[in-house]
Coordinates of C-alpha atoms and ligand atoms in Angstrom, one line a residue:
X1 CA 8.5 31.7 -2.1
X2 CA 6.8 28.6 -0.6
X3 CA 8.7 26.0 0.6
X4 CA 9.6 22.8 -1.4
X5 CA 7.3 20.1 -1.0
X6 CA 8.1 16.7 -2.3
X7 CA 4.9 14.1 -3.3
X8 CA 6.1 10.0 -3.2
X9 CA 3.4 7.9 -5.8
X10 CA 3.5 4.4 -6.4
X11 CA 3.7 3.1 -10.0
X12 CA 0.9 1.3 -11.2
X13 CA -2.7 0.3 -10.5
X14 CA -3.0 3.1 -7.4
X15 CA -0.6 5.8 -9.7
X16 CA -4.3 5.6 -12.1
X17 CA -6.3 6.1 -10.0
X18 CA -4.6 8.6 -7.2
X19 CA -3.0 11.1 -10.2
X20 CA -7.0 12.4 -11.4
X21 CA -7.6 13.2 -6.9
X22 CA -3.9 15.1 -7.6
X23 CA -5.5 17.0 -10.8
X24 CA -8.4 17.8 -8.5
X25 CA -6.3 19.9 -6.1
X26 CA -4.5 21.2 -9.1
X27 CA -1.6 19.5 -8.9
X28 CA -0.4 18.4 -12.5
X29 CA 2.8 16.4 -13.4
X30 CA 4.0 18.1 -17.5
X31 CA 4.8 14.9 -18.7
X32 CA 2.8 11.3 -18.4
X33 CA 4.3 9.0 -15.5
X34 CA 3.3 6.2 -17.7
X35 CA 5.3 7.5 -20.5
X36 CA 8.2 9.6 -18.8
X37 CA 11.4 6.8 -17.6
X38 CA 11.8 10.0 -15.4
X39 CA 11.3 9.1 -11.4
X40 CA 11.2 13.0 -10.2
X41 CA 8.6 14.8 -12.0
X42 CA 8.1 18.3 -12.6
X43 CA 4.6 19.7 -12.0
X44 CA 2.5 22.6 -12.9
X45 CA 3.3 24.3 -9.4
X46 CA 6.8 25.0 -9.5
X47 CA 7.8 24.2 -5.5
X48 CA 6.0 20.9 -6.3
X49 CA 7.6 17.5 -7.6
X50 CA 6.4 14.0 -7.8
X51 CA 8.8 10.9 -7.0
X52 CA 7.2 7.6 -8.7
X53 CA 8.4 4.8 -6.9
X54 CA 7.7 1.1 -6.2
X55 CA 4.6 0.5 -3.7
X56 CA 6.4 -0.4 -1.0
X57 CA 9.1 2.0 -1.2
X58 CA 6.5 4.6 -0.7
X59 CA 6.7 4.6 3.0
X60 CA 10.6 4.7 3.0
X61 CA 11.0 7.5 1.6
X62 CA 8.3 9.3 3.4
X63 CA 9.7 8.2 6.3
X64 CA 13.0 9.4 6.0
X65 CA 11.9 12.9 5.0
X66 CA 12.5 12.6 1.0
X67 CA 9.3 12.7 0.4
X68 CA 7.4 15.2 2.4
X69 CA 3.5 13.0 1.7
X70 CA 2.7 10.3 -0.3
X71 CA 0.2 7.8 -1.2
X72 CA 0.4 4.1 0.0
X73 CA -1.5 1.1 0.0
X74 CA -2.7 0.3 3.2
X75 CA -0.8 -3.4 2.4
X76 CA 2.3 -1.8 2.2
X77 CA 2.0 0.2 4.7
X78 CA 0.9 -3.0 7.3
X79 CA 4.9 -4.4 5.9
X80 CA 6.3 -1.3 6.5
X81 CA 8.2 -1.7 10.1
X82 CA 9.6 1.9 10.1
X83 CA 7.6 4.8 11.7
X84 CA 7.7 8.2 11.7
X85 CA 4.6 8.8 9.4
X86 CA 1.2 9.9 9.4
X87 CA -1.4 8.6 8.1
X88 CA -4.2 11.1 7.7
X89 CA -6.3 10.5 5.2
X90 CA -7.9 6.9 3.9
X91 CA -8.2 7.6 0.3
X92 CA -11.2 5.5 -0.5
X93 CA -9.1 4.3 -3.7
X94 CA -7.3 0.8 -5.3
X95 CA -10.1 -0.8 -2.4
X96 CA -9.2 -4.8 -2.4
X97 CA -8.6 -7.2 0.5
X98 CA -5.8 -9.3 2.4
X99 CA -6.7 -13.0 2.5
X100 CA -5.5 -16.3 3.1
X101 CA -6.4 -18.6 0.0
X102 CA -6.1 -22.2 -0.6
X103 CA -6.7 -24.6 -3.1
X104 CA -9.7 -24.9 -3.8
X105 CA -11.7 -27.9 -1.7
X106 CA -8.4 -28.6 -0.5
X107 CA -8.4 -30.6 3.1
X108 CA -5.3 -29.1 5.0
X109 CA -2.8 -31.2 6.4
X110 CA -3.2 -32.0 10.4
X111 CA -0.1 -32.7 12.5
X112 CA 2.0 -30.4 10.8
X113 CA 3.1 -26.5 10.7
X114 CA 1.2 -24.6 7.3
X115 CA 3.0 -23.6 4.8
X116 CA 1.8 -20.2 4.1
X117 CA 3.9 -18.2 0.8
X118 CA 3.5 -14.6 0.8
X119 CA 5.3 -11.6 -0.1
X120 CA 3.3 -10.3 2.4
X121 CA 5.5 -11.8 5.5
X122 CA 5.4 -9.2 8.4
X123 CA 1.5 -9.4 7.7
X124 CA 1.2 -12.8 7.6
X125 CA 3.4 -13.4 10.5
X126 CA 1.3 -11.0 12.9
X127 CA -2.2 -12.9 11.5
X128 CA -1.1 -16.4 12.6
X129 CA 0.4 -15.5 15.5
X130 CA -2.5 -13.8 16.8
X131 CA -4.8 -16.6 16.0
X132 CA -1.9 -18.9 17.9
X133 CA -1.7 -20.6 14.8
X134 CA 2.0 -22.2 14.1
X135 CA 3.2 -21.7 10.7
X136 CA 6.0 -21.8 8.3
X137 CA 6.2 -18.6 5.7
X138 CA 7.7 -18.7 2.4
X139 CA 8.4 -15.1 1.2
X140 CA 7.7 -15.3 -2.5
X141 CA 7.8 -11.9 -4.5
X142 CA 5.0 -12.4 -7.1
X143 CA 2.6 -15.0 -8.2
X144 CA 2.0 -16.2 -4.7
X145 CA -0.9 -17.7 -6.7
X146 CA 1.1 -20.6 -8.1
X147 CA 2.6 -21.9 -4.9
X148 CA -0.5 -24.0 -3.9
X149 CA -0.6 -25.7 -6.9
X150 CA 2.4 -26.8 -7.7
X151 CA 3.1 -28.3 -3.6
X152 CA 5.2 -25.4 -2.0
X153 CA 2.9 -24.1 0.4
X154 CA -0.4 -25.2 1.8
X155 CA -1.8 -21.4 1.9
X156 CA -1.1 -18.1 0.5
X157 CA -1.5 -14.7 1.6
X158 CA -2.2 -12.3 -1.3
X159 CA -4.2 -9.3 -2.2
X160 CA -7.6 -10.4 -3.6
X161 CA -10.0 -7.7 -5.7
X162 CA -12.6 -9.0 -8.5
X163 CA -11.4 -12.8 -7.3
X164 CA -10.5 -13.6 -10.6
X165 CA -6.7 -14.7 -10.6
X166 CA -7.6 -17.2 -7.7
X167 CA -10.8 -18.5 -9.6
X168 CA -8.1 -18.8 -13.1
X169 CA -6.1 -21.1 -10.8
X170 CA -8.8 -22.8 -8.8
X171 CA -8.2 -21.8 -5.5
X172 CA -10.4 -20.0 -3.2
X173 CA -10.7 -17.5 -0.3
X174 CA -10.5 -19.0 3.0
X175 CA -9.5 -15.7 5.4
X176 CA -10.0 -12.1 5.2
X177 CA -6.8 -10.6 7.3
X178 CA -7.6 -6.6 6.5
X179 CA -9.6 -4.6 3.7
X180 CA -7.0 -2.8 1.8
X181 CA -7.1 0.7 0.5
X182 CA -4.8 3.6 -0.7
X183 CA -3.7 6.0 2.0
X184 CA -2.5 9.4 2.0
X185 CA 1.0 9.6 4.2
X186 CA 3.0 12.4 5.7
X187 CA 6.6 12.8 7.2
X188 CA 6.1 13.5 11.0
X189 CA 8.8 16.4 10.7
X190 CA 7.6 18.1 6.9
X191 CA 4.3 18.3 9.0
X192 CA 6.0 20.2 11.8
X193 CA 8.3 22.5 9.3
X194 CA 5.7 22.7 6.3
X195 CA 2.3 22.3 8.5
X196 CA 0.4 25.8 6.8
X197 CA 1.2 24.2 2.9
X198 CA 1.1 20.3 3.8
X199 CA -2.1 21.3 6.2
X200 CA -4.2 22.3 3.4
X201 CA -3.3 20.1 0.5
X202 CA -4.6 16.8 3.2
X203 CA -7.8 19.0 3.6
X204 CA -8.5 19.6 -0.2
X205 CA -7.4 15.8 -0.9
X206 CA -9.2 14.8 2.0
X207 CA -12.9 16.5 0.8
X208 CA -12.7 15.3 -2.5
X209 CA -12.5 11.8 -1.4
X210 CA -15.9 10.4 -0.2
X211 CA -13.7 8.6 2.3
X212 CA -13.9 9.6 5.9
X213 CA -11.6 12.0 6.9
X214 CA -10.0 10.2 10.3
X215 CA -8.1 12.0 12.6
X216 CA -4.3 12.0 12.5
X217 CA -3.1 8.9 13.8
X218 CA 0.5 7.7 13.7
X219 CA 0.9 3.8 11.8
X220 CA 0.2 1.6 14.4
X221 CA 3.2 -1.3 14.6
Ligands
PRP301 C1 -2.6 -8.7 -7.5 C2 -2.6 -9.8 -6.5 C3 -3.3 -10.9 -7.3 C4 -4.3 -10.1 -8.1 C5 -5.6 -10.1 -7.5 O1 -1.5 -8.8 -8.3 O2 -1.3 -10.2 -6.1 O3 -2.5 -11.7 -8.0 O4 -3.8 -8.7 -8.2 O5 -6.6 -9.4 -8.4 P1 -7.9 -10.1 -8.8 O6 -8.6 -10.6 -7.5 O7 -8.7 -9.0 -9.4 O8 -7.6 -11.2 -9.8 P2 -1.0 -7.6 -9.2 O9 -1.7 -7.7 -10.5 O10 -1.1 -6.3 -8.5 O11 0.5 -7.9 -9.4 P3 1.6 -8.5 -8.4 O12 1.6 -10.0 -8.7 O13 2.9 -7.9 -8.8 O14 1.2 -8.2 -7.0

């Protein structure tokens, strides 16, 4: 009997498009994420379930061992403060970027700390203060978008893809912090206790992806 092994998946845009790479390697869920209210899903192997999660709950519970691997966005994972993952495999999948956005033509204020809103806080904290740039964050947990126009913050930090949200609400890219991609994460112990099983589902994954296979490397903090 093969061990257990446990798969973490984010709902949403990266669920899409990281479920048909899953199918690949044969791994199936029986019934529709999208569809289920379920959050453990059977699949067609019997030792193997699927937890769908929020995004940035992802690494949590890969971290702590209740998920063996999952699949995070590389934004998530740059929040995530925790540890004790790998992070093996850049999937090549839900590619956008991390950038500071403004109004657009705005002049920024001089003689005063930025207002940056983000939910992205750790991230944006770590940009600025490598740039020795003084700041004030506002965490905001959605339409970060909306803060610049309305006088809350002078800059936001957001994820940008086709451009089209900041365009809708005329502001424009000023800084890119990171390009942004799904990643395939695994518990440092599950790769210890289930390295022969966990071993070859990264290698399958990892050469149907056109991404390039890195080597093992912890998450860097
Ligand atoms: C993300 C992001 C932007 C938008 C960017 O939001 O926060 O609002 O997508 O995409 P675009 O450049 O193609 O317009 P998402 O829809 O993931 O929802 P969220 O607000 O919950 O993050």
């Amino acid at each position: 009997m093969e061990n257990p092994i446990t798969i973490a998946l984010p709902k949403g845009r990266i669920l899409k498009e990281a479920l048909p790479l899953f199918a690949k390697v044969g791994i199936e869920p029986l019934e529709s994420p999208s569809e289920s209210r379920k959050l453990i899903l059977e699949t067609n192997a019997p030792n193997i379930k699927l937890l769908i999660i929020r995004p940035t709950d992802v690494p949590t519970y890969v971290q702590y061992g209740a998920a063996d691997i999952g699949v995070s966005g590389k934004d998530s994972l740059m929040e995530h403060s925790g540890g004790g993952l790998y992070e093996p495999v850049d999937l090549g999948i839900s590619k956008c970027r991390i950038m500071v956005a403004a109004q657009k033509g705005a002049v920024l204020p001089q003689g005063r700390r930025l207002k940056v809103a983000t939910k992205y806080v750790k991230t944006a904290k770590e940009y600025f203060a490598l740039k020795g740039q003084q700041v004030e964050i506002i965490k905001l947990y959605g339409s970060m978008e909306l803060a610049p126009l309305v006088g809350l913050a002078d800059l936001i930090v957001d994820l940008v893809d086709t451009g089209g949200t900041l365009k809708a609400n005329n502001l424009e890219s000023r800084e890119l912090i990171a390009q942004i991609s799904a990643r395939l994460i695994v518990n440092k112990a599950s790769m210890k206790i289930k390295h022969k099983q966990l071993t070859e589902m990264i290698n399958k994954i990892a050469s149907i992806t056109e991404a390039t296979r890195e080597n093992i490397h912890e998450v860097q903090h």
